[in-house]
Amino acid sequence: MSFFPIYNIIDISNNGDFMNKEYLKNNIKNINNIVLFDEIDSTNTYLKLNPSNNDTLVIANKQTSGRGRLGRTFISNKDNGLYMSLLVRPNISLDNINTITCMVAVAIKKSLDELNINTSIKWVNDIYINNKKLAGILVESSIKNNTLEYLVIGIGINLYGNIIDENIKNIATTIEQETNVKVNKEDLVVRIVNKIYEYLNDFDNSNFMDIYISSSFVIGKYVDLNMHGNKYKVCIKGITKKGELIIINNDIEQIVSSGEITRMIVYEE
Ligand code: BTN
């Protein structure tokens, strides 16, 4: 006989109807607290301001100030997407912190694979489908005395309807727009969160980096890469097990741990 923790679903929303709480409660295996909001500025910001001692999952139906990497906005319209953040306190070394984003990307990709939704990963934190961005990941960490205190893992996935925002409609998409499938939001949450814990619970032995590397569509391509405010046209030779890019820049091989491959400007060799 197995016992699960007692779940403490705190519904801060007015009605919370955007999520089937029973389903979450019965199927998420490792979380004590699940907090739901009809609307919030940002689920990541909420957890950073309220870093509970227990692992906590926060899901919102709308974000008014959804945040992406590099100070960008993540558009989080009501009812259209999955906007969630997970606070975890894993016992992992700071050296491995950069691979957390890769691990989460693989958890999302594998969950979508199980629903026959075929995606690929764009270094470092984007999930793509048919050459458009479907999802993004924002991992934020709190470090004290050279030790990881907690991580806030933020995930935004465009699920339903069509992207109509003029600024992003050519570069972003939703699952429904690409596949005509309206995925079940709770089911997707459960798959992703449970996979994140599978990887976290056996972090040093898990094979997520192999999957990350084989799912990355930029390897072997020429791309525009923004590094420290400068733009370079480079060839992506590979990705290391630490999640760094191996690039060829002016015939010189370099390892790059931060930067951004600018949107889909991929030159075929
Ligand atoms: C990116 O595209 O650069 C990352 C986007 C991350 C968006 C998610 S939505 C839930 C969580 N709350 C936020 O404010 N951001 C993340």
PDB file of C-alpha atoms and ligand atoms in Angstrom:
ATOM      1  CA  MET A   1       0.000   0.000   0.000  1.00  0.00           C
ATOM      2  CA  SER A   2       1.376   3.404  -0.867  1.00  0.00           C
ATOM      3  CA  PHE A   3       0.580   6.696   0.766  1.00  0.00           C
ATOM      4  CA  PHE A   4       0.627  10.069  -0.874  1.00  0.00           C
ATOM      5  CA  PRO A   5       1.166  13.323   0.950  1.00  0.00           C
ATOM      6  CA  ILE A   6      -1.857  15.246   2.113  1.00  0.00           C
ATOM      7  CA  TYR A   7      -2.491  17.869  -0.500  1.00  0.00           C
ATOM      8  CA  ASN A   8      -3.285  21.348   0.468  1.00  0.00           C
ATOM      9  CA  ILE A   9      -4.975  23.005  -2.452  1.00  0.00           C
ATOM     10  CA  ILE A  10      -5.244  26.663  -1.670  1.00  0.00           C
ATOM     11  CA  ASP A  11      -7.643  28.292  -4.067  1.00  0.00           C
ATOM     12  CA  ILE A  12      -7.011  32.001  -3.965  1.00  0.00           C
ATOM     13  CA  SER A  13      -8.963  32.606  -7.145  1.00  0.00           C
ATOM     14  CA  ASN A  14     -12.527  33.926  -7.183  1.00  0.00           C
ATOM     15  CA  ASN A  15     -13.879  30.705  -8.581  1.00  0.00           C
ATOM     16  CA  GLY A  16     -10.871  28.601  -9.590  1.00  0.00           C
ATOM     17  CA  ASP A  17     -12.992  26.883 -12.199  1.00  0.00           C
ATOM     18  CA  PHE A  18     -10.247  27.077 -14.776  1.00  0.00           C
ATOM     19  CA  MET A  19      -8.649  24.013 -13.196  1.00  0.00           C
ATOM     20  CA  ASN A  20     -10.014  20.666 -12.111  1.00  0.00           C
ATOM     21  CA  LYS A  21      -8.628  20.662  -8.584  1.00  0.00           C
ATOM     22  CA  GLU A  22      -9.585  17.075  -7.810  1.00  0.00           C
ATOM     23  CA  TYR A  23      -7.626  15.844 -10.806  1.00  0.00           C
ATOM     24  CA  LEU A  24      -4.545  17.802  -9.769  1.00  0.00           C
ATOM     25  CA  LYS A  25      -4.880  16.665  -6.186  1.00  0.00           C
ATOM     26  CA  ASN A  26      -5.193  13.003  -7.122  1.00  0.00           C
ATOM     27  CA  ASN A  27      -2.484  12.865  -9.749  1.00  0.00           C
ATOM     28  CA  ILE A  28       0.383  15.147  -8.801  1.00  0.00           C
ATOM     29  CA  LYS A  29       2.707  13.065  -6.697  1.00  0.00           C
ATOM     30  CA  ASN A  30       5.160  15.315  -4.912  1.00  0.00           C
ATOM     31  CA  ILE A  31       3.533  18.612  -4.086  1.00  0.00           C
ATOM     32  CA  ASN A  32       2.019  19.669  -0.797  1.00  0.00           C
ATOM     33  CA  ASN A  33       0.734  23.049  -1.880  1.00  0.00           C
ATOM     34  CA  ILE A  34      -1.054  24.008  -5.045  1.00  0.00           C
ATOM     35  CA  VAL A  35      -2.125  27.620  -5.326  1.00  0.00           C
ATOM     36  CA  LEU A  36      -4.521  28.748  -8.044  1.00  0.00           C
ATOM     37  CA  PHE A  37      -5.160  32.275  -9.245  1.00  0.00           C
ATOM     38  CA  ASP A  38      -7.696  33.502 -11.746  1.00  0.00           C
ATOM     39  CA  GLU A  39      -5.351  36.403 -12.329  1.00  0.00           C
ATOM     40  CA  ILE A  40      -1.958  37.421 -10.991  1.00  0.00           C
ATOM     41  CA  ASP A  41       0.935  39.582 -12.150  1.00  0.00           C
ATOM     42  CA  SER A  42       3.323  36.642 -12.518  1.00  0.00           C
ATOM     43  CA  THR A  43       3.369  33.205 -10.934  1.00  0.00           C
ATOM     44  CA  ASN A  44       7.181  33.383 -10.725  1.00  0.00           C
ATOM     45  CA  THR A  45       7.035  36.721  -8.937  1.00  0.00           C
ATOM     46  CA  TYR A  46       4.438  35.365  -6.503  1.00  0.00           C
ATOM     47  CA  LEU A  47       6.714  32.485  -5.489  1.00  0.00           C
ATOM     48  CA  LYS A  48       9.785  34.680  -5.224  1.00  0.00           C
ATOM     49  CA  LEU A  49       7.880  36.944  -2.832  1.00  0.00           C
ATOM     50  CA  ASN A  50       6.334  33.988  -0.964  1.00  0.00           C
ATOM     51  CA  PRO A  51       9.007  31.272  -0.969  1.00  0.00           C
ATOM     52  CA  SER A  52       7.268  28.613   1.107  1.00  0.00           C
ATOM     53  CA  ASN A  53       9.253  25.930   2.868  1.00  0.00           C
ATOM     54  CA  ASN A  54       7.304  23.217   1.083  1.00  0.00           C
ATOM     55  CA  ASP A  55       7.399  22.636  -2.618  1.00  0.00           C
ATOM     56  CA  THR A  56       4.604  24.693  -4.115  1.00  0.00           C
ATOM     57  CA  LEU A  57       2.930  24.811  -7.508  1.00  0.00           C
ATOM     58  CA  VAL A  58       1.213  28.025  -8.572  1.00  0.00           C
ATOM     59  CA  ILE A  59      -1.057  28.105 -11.620  1.00  0.00           C
ATOM     60  CA  ALA A  60      -2.815  31.152 -13.021  1.00  0.00           C
ATOM     61  CA  ASN A  61      -5.486  31.532 -15.669  1.00  0.00           C
ATOM     62  CA  LYS A  62      -4.080  34.910 -16.659  1.00  0.00           C
ATOM     63  CA  GLN A  63      -0.915  36.880 -15.924  1.00  0.00           C
ATOM     64  CA  THR A  64      -0.845  40.646 -16.191  1.00  0.00           C
ATOM     65  CA  SER A  65       2.977  40.848 -16.147  1.00  0.00           C
ATOM     66  CA  GLY A  66       4.160  37.457 -17.321  1.00  0.00           C
ATOM     67  CA  ARG A  67       7.944  37.497 -17.542  1.00  0.00           C
ATOM     68  CA  GLY A  68      10.328  35.811 -19.944  1.00  0.00           C
ATOM     69  CA  ARG A  69      14.100  35.533 -20.087  1.00  0.00           C
ATOM     70  CA  LEU A  70      16.245  38.607 -20.676  1.00  0.00           C
ATOM     71  CA  GLY A  71      13.585  40.911 -19.238  1.00  0.00           C
ATOM     72  CA  ARG A  72      11.023  40.093 -21.910  1.00  0.00           C
ATOM     73  CA  THR A  73       7.260  39.944 -21.481  1.00  0.00           C
ATOM     74  CA  PHE A  74       5.449  36.640 -21.775  1.00  0.00           C
ATOM     75  CA  ILE A  75       1.944  37.359 -23.063  1.00  0.00           C
ATOM     76  CA  SER A  76      -0.416  35.385 -20.826  1.00  0.00           C
ATOM     77  CA  ASN A  77      -3.997  35.971 -21.935  1.00  0.00           C
ATOM     78  CA  LYS A  78      -6.937  34.627 -19.969  1.00  0.00           C
ATOM     79  CA  ASP A  79      -8.003  31.037 -20.758  1.00  0.00           C
ATOM     80  CA  ASN A  80      -5.453  30.648 -23.577  1.00  0.00           C
ATOM     81  CA  GLY A  81      -2.457  29.082 -21.959  1.00  0.00           C
ATOM     82  CA  LEU A  82      -0.841  27.248 -19.135  1.00  0.00           C
ATOM     83  CA  TYR A  83       1.007  29.631 -16.833  1.00  0.00           C
ATOM     84  CA  MET A  84       2.602  27.890 -13.894  1.00  0.00           C
ATOM     85  CA  SER A  85       5.555  28.051 -11.537  1.00  0.00           C
ATOM     86  CA  LEU A  86       6.988  25.424  -9.273  1.00  0.00           C
ATOM     87  CA  LEU A  87       9.071  26.185  -6.197  1.00  0.00           C
ATOM     88  CA  VAL A  88      11.458  23.339  -5.411  1.00  0.00           C
ATOM     89  CA  ARG A  89      14.346  22.952  -3.011  1.00  0.00           C
ATOM     90  CA  PRO A  90      16.498  20.289  -4.663  1.00  0.00           C
ATOM     91  CA  ASN A  91      19.776  19.163  -3.263  1.00  0.00           C
ATOM     92  CA  ILE A  92      21.881  19.799  -6.330  1.00  0.00           C
ATOM     93  CA  SER A  93      25.223  21.458  -6.791  1.00  0.00           C
ATOM     94  CA  LEU A  94      25.444  24.980  -8.160  1.00  0.00           C
ATOM     95  CA  ASP A  95      27.516  23.622 -11.047  1.00  0.00           C
ATOM     96  CA  ASN A  96      24.407  21.901 -12.366  1.00  0.00           C
ATOM     97  CA  ILE A  97      22.056  24.808 -12.083  1.00  0.00           C
ATOM     98  CA  ASN A  98      22.214  25.733 -15.775  1.00  0.00           C
ATOM     99  CA  THR A  99      20.977  22.307 -16.764  1.00  0.00           C
ATOM    100  CA  ILE A 100      17.701  22.782 -14.856  1.00  0.00           C
ATOM    101  CA  THR A 101      16.255  24.737 -17.777  1.00  0.00           C
ATOM    102  CA  CYS A 102      17.273  21.879 -20.082  1.00  0.00           C
ATOM    103  CA  MET A 103      15.658  19.343 -17.750  1.00  0.00           C
ATOM    104  CA  VAL A 104      12.403  21.294 -17.737  1.00  0.00           C
ATOM    105  CA  ALA A 105      12.481  21.647 -21.530  1.00  0.00           C
ATOM    106  CA  VAL A 106      12.787  17.870 -21.810  1.00  0.00           C
ATOM    107  CA  ALA A 107       9.939  17.338 -19.307  1.00  0.00           C
ATOM    108  CA  ILE A 108       7.699  19.564 -21.456  1.00  0.00           C
ATOM    109  CA  LYS A 109       8.799  18.007 -24.727  1.00  0.00           C
ATOM    110  CA  LYS A 110       8.298  14.444 -23.486  1.00  0.00           C
ATOM    111  CA  SER A 111       4.879  15.295 -22.043  1.00  0.00           C
ATOM    112  CA  LEU A 112       3.812  16.715 -25.397  1.00  0.00           C
ATOM    113  CA  ASP A 113       5.283  13.676 -27.216  1.00  0.00           C
ATOM    114  CA  GLU A 114       2.957  11.485 -25.139  1.00  0.00           C
ATOM    115  CA  LEU A 115       0.042  13.499 -26.523  1.00  0.00           C
ATOM    116  CA  ASN A 116       1.394  13.068 -30.076  1.00  0.00           C
ATOM    117  CA  ILE A 117       2.410  16.706 -30.270  1.00  0.00           C
ATOM    118  CA  ASN A 118       5.786  16.820 -31.902  1.00  0.00           C
ATOM    119  CA  THR A 119       8.038  19.646 -30.737  1.00  0.00           C
ATOM    120  CA  SER A 120      11.708  20.533 -30.731  1.00  0.00           C
ATOM    121  CA  ILE A 121      13.887  22.601 -28.446  1.00  0.00           C
ATOM    122  CA  LYS A 122      15.575  25.877 -29.261  1.00  0.00           C
ATOM    123  CA  TRP A 123      18.524  26.556 -26.990  1.00  0.00           C
ATOM    124  CA  VAL A 124      18.193  27.361 -24.323  1.00  0.00           C
ATOM    125  CA  ASN A 125      14.649  27.664 -23.017  1.00  0.00           C
ATOM    126  CA  ASP A 126      12.146  27.572 -25.864  1.00  0.00           C
ATOM    127  CA  ILE A 127       9.899  24.810 -27.151  1.00  0.00           C
ATOM    128  CA  TYR A 128       9.092  25.085 -30.849  1.00  0.00           C
ATOM    129  CA  ILE A 129       6.545  23.523 -33.151  1.00  0.00           C
ATOM    130  CA  ASN A 130       6.543  24.050 -36.920  1.00  0.00           C
ATOM    131  CA  ASN A 131       9.209  26.739 -36.605  1.00  0.00           C
ATOM    132  CA  LYS A 132       7.207  28.816 -34.144  1.00  0.00           C
ATOM    133  CA  LYS A 133       7.545  29.264 -30.402  1.00  0.00           C
ATOM    134  CA  LEU A 134       5.033  27.306 -28.366  1.00  0.00           C
ATOM    135  CA  ALA A 135       6.413  27.522 -24.864  1.00  0.00           C
ATOM    136  CA  GLY A 136       9.073  29.185 -22.749  1.00  0.00           C
ATOM    137  CA  ILE A 137      10.797  28.463 -19.473  1.00  0.00           C
ATOM    138  CA  LEU A 138      12.066  30.929 -16.886  1.00  0.00           C
ATOM    139  CA  VAL A 139      14.100  29.387 -14.064  1.00  0.00           C
ATOM    140  CA  GLU A 140      15.047  31.716 -11.220  1.00  0.00           C
ATOM    141  CA  SER A 141      17.189  30.727  -8.277  1.00  0.00           C
ATOM    142  CA  SER A 142      17.894  31.871  -4.743  1.00  0.00           C
ATOM    143  CA  ILE A 143      21.434  31.169  -3.608  1.00  0.00           C
ATOM    144  CA  LYS A 144      22.643  31.657  -0.036  1.00  0.00           C
ATOM    145  CA  ASN A 145      26.141  30.958   1.308  1.00  0.00           C
ATOM    146  CA  ASN A 146      27.101  29.443  -2.010  1.00  0.00           C
ATOM    147  CA  THR A 147      24.288  26.906  -1.726  1.00  0.00           C
ATOM    148  CA  LEU A 148      21.087  26.634  -3.695  1.00  0.00           C
ATOM    149  CA  GLU A 149      18.201  27.650  -1.447  1.00  0.00           C
ATOM    150  CA  TYR A 150      15.341  27.191  -3.910  1.00  0.00           C
ATOM    151  CA  LEU A 151      14.430  27.322  -7.562  1.00  0.00           C
ATOM    152  CA  VAL A 152      11.353  28.831  -9.122  1.00  0.00           C
ATOM    153  CA  ILE A 153      10.644  27.019 -12.351  1.00  0.00           C
ATOM    154  CA  GLY A 154       8.270  29.039 -14.525  1.00  0.00           C
ATOM    155  CA  ILE A 155       6.579  27.479 -17.530  1.00  0.00           C
ATOM    156  CA  GLY A 156       4.338  29.185 -20.065  1.00  0.00           C
ATOM    157  CA  ILE A 157       2.686  27.177 -22.845  1.00  0.00           C
ATOM    158  CA  ASN A 158       0.356  28.607 -25.486  1.00  0.00           C
ATOM    159  CA  LEU A 159      -2.525  26.153 -25.632  1.00  0.00           C
ATOM    160  CA  TYR A 160      -5.706  27.397 -27.238  1.00  0.00           C
ATOM    161  CA  GLY A 161      -6.969  29.677 -29.998  1.00  0.00           C
ATOM    162  CA  ASN A 162      -4.762  31.528 -32.456  1.00  0.00           C
ATOM    163  CA  ILE A 163      -2.052  34.050 -31.690  1.00  0.00           C
ATOM    164  CA  ILE A 164      -3.462  37.356 -32.877  1.00  0.00           C
ATOM    165  CA  ASP A 165      -1.007  39.804 -31.338  1.00  0.00           C
ATOM    166  CA  GLU A 166       0.596  41.554 -34.330  1.00  0.00           C
ATOM    167  CA  ASN A 167       4.003  41.652 -32.649  1.00  0.00           C
ATOM    168  CA  ILE A 168       4.326  37.916 -32.200  1.00  0.00           C
ATOM    169  CA  LYS A 169       1.869  36.221 -34.527  1.00  0.00           C
ATOM    170  CA  ASN A 170       4.583  35.323 -37.036  1.00  0.00           C
ATOM    171  CA  ILE A 171       6.897  33.841 -34.457  1.00  0.00           C
ATOM    172  CA  ALA A 172       4.618  32.258 -31.859  1.00  0.00           C
ATOM    173  CA  THR A 173       1.784  29.769 -31.985  1.00  0.00           C
ATOM    174  CA  THR A 174      -0.514  27.601 -29.877  1.00  0.00           C
ATOM    175  CA  ILE A 175      -1.034  23.857 -29.739  1.00  0.00           C
ATOM    176  CA  GLU A 176      -4.562  24.256 -31.077  1.00  0.00           C
ATOM    177  CA  GLN A 177      -3.409  26.465 -33.945  1.00  0.00           C
ATOM    178  CA  GLU A 178      -0.889  23.850 -35.104  1.00  0.00           C
ATOM    179  CA  THR A 179      -2.734  20.617 -34.396  1.00  0.00           C
ATOM    180  CA  ASN A 180      -6.437  21.441 -33.951  1.00  0.00           C
ATOM    181  CA  VAL A 181      -6.172  19.642 -30.626  1.00  0.00           C
ATOM    182  CA  LYS A 182      -7.472  21.210 -27.420  1.00  0.00           C
ATOM    183  CA  VAL A 183      -5.240  19.520 -24.886  1.00  0.00           C
ATOM    184  CA  ASN A 184      -6.499  18.943 -21.377  1.00  0.00           C
ATOM    185  CA  LYS A 185      -4.737  21.493 -19.189  1.00  0.00           C
ATOM    186  CA  GLU A 186      -4.760  19.460 -15.967  1.00  0.00           C
ATOM    187  CA  ASP A 187      -3.448  16.382 -17.721  1.00  0.00           C
ATOM    188  CA  LEU A 188      -0.570  18.407 -19.150  1.00  0.00           C
ATOM    189  CA  VAL A 189       0.254  19.938 -15.756  1.00  0.00           C
ATOM    190  CA  VAL A 190       0.354  16.495 -14.142  1.00  0.00           C
ATOM    191  CA  ARG A 191       2.576  15.016 -16.847  1.00  0.00           C
ATOM    192  CA  ILE A 192       5.052  17.887 -16.737  1.00  0.00           C
ATOM    193  CA  VAL A 193       5.261  18.220 -12.955  1.00  0.00           C
ATOM    194  CA  ASN A 194       5.611  14.483 -12.385  1.00  0.00           C
ATOM    195  CA  LYS A 195       8.379  14.309 -14.990  1.00  0.00           C
ATOM    196  CA  ILE A 196      10.240  17.208 -13.422  1.00  0.00           C
ATOM    197  CA  TYR A 197      10.248  15.279 -10.139  1.00  0.00           C
ATOM    198  CA  GLU A 198      11.341  12.054 -11.846  1.00  0.00           C
ATOM    199  CA  TYR A 199      14.382  13.919 -13.122  1.00  0.00           C
ATOM    200  CA  LEU A 200      15.012  15.885  -9.925  1.00  0.00           C
ATOM    201  CA  ASN A 201      14.777  12.783  -7.751  1.00  0.00           C
ATOM    202  CA  ASP A 202      17.547  11.088  -9.689  1.00  0.00           C
ATOM    203  CA  PHE A 203      19.250  14.179 -11.026  1.00  0.00           C
ATOM    204  CA  ASP A 204      22.810  12.888 -11.360  1.00  0.00           C
ATOM    205  CA  ASN A 205      21.819   9.685 -13.141  1.00  0.00           C
ATOM    206  CA  SER A 206      19.040  10.874 -15.384  1.00  0.00           C
ATOM    207  CA  ASN A 207      19.488  11.093 -19.129  1.00  0.00           C
ATOM    208  CA  PHE A 208      17.661  14.342 -19.793  1.00  0.00           C
ATOM    209  CA  MET A 209      20.736  16.042 -21.307  1.00  0.00           C
ATOM    210  CA  ASP A 210      20.973  13.346 -23.995  1.00  0.00           C
ATOM    211  CA  ILE A 211      17.320  13.938 -24.844  1.00  0.00           C
ATOM    212  CA  TYR A 212      17.817  17.709 -24.745  1.00  0.00           C
ATOM    213  CA  ILE A 213      20.722  17.495 -27.182  1.00  0.00           C
ATOM    214  CA  SER A 214      18.942  15.138 -29.572  1.00  0.00           C
ATOM    215  CA  SER A 215      15.796  17.317 -29.505  1.00  0.00           C
ATOM    216  CA  SER A 216      17.618  20.572 -30.258  1.00  0.00           C
ATOM    217  CA  PHE A 217      16.949  21.734 -33.781  1.00  0.00           C
ATOM    218  CA  VAL A 218      19.752  24.293 -33.989  1.00  0.00           C
ATOM    219  CA  ILE A 219      22.659  21.856 -34.045  1.00  0.00           C
ATOM    220  CA  GLY A 220      24.437  21.919 -37.400  1.00  0.00           C
ATOM    221  CA  LYS A 221      22.807  25.196 -38.420  1.00  0.00           C
ATOM    222  CA  TYR A 222      24.168  28.681 -38.951  1.00  0.00           C
ATOM    223  CA  VAL A 223      22.335  31.116 -36.716  1.00  0.00           C
ATOM    224  CA  ASP A 224      22.456  34.672 -35.467  1.00  0.00           C
ATOM    225  CA  LEU A 225      23.618  34.654 -31.871  1.00  0.00           C
ATOM    226  CA  ASN A 226      23.313  37.628 -29.515  1.00  0.00           C
ATOM    227  CA  MET A 227      26.072  37.672 -26.939  1.00  0.00           C
ATOM    228  CA  HIS A 228      26.664  40.563 -24.550  1.00  0.00           C
ATOM    229  CA  GLY A 229      24.741  42.930 -26.819  1.00  0.00           C
ATOM    230  CA  ASN A 230      26.638  41.929 -29.967  1.00  0.00           C
ATOM    231  CA  LYS A 231      25.302  39.848 -32.829  1.00  0.00           C
ATOM    232  CA  TYR A 232      27.375  37.098 -34.423  1.00  0.00           C
ATOM    233  CA  LYS A 233      26.654  34.734 -37.288  1.00  0.00           C
ATOM    234  CA  VAL A 234      27.927  31.408 -36.018  1.00  0.00           C
ATOM    235  CA  CYS A 235      27.595  27.713 -36.679  1.00  0.00           C
ATOM    236  CA  ILE A 236      26.198  25.619 -33.843  1.00  0.00           C
ATOM    237  CA  LYS A 237      28.403  22.565 -33.570  1.00  0.00           C
ATOM    238  CA  GLY A 238      26.761  21.010 -30.556  1.00  0.00           C
ATOM    239  CA  ILE A 239      25.592  21.350 -26.985  1.00  0.00           C
ATOM    240  CA  THR A 240      27.633  20.179 -24.004  1.00  0.00           C
ATOM    241  CA  LYS A 241      26.303  18.048 -21.144  1.00  0.00           C
ATOM    242  CA  LYS A 242      26.307  21.248 -19.092  1.00  0.00           C
ATOM    243  CA  GLY A 243      23.875  22.857 -21.518  1.00  0.00           C
ATOM    244  CA  GLU A 244      26.421  25.176 -23.132  1.00  0.00           C
ATOM    245  CA  LEU A 245      26.536  25.850 -26.851  1.00  0.00           C
ATOM    246  CA  ILE A 246      29.563  24.744 -28.844  1.00  0.00           C
ATOM    247  CA  ILE A 247      29.866  27.282 -31.642  1.00  0.00           C
ATOM    248  CA  ILE A 248      32.185  27.970 -34.516  1.00  0.00           C
ATOM    249  CA  ASN A 249      32.747  31.712 -34.684  1.00  0.00           C
ATOM    250  CA  ASN A 250      35.142  32.901 -37.401  1.00  0.00           C
ATOM    251  CA  ASP A 251      36.631  29.393 -37.652  1.00  0.00           C
ATOM    252  CA  ILE A 252      37.291  29.323 -33.903  1.00  0.00           C
ATOM    253  CA  GLU A 253      35.478  26.886 -31.643  1.00  0.00           C
ATOM    254  CA  GLN A 254      33.988  28.473 -28.537  1.00  0.00           C
ATOM    255  CA  ILE A 255      31.827  27.373 -25.629  1.00  0.00           C
ATOM    256  CA  VAL A 256      28.965  29.726 -24.836  1.00  0.00           C
ATOM    257  CA  SER A 257      26.918  29.500 -21.651  1.00  0.00           C
ATOM    258  CA  SER A 258      24.721  32.548 -22.021  1.00  0.00           C
ATOM    259  CA  GLY A 259      23.286  34.437 -24.917  1.00  0.00           C
ATOM    260  CA  GLU A 260      20.405  34.019 -27.258  1.00  0.00           C
ATOM    261  CA  ILE A 261      19.906  32.568 -30.679  1.00  0.00           C
ATOM    262  CA  THR A 262      17.785  35.235 -32.289  1.00  0.00           C
ATOM    263  CA  ARG A 263      14.470  34.167 -33.556  1.00  0.00           C
ATOM    264  CA  MET A 264      14.490  31.591 -36.256  1.00  0.00           C
ATOM    265  CA  ILE A 265      17.123  33.263 -38.389  1.00  0.00           C
ATOM    266  CA  VAL A 266      18.621  29.966 -39.355  1.00  0.00           C
ATOM    267  CA  TYR A 267      20.839  29.824 -42.420  1.00  0.00           C
ATOM    268  CA  GLU A 268      21.028  26.379 -43.969  1.00  0.00           C
ATOM    269  CA  GLU A 269      24.597  25.252 -44.542  1.00  0.00           C
TER     270      GLU A 269
HETATM  271  C1  BTN B   1      10.588  32.931 -22.053  1.00  0.00           C
HETATM  272  O1  BTN B   1       9.901  32.716 -23.053  1.00  0.00           O
HETATM  273  O2  BTN B   1      11.655  33.591 -22.099  1.00  0.00           O
HETATM  274  C2  BTN B   1      10.152  32.340 -20.738  1.00  0.00           C
HETATM  275  C3  BTN B   1       8.678  32.461 -20.515  1.00  0.00           C
HETATM  276  C4  BTN B   1       8.237  31.940 -19.175  1.00  0.00           C
HETATM  277  C5  BTN B   1       6.786  32.256 -18.903  1.00  0.00           C
HETATM  278  C6  BTN B   1       6.294  31.629 -17.642  1.00  0.00           C
HETATM  279  S1  BTN B   1       4.540  31.754 -17.500  1.00  0.00           S
HETATM  280  C7  BTN B   1       4.612  31.259 -15.853  1.00  0.00           C
HETATM  281  C8  BTN B   1       5.822  31.905 -15.233  1.00  0.00           C
HETATM  282  N1  BTN B   1       5.509  33.231 -14.763  1.00  0.00           N
HETATM  283  C9  BTN B   1       6.163  34.174 -15.429  1.00  0.00           C
HETATM  284  O3  BTN B   1       6.068  35.403 -15.217  1.00  0.00           O
HETATM  285  N2  BTN B   1       6.946  33.622 -16.348  1.00  0.00           N
HETATM  286  C10 BTN B   1       6.843  32.185 -16.345  1.00  0.00           C
END
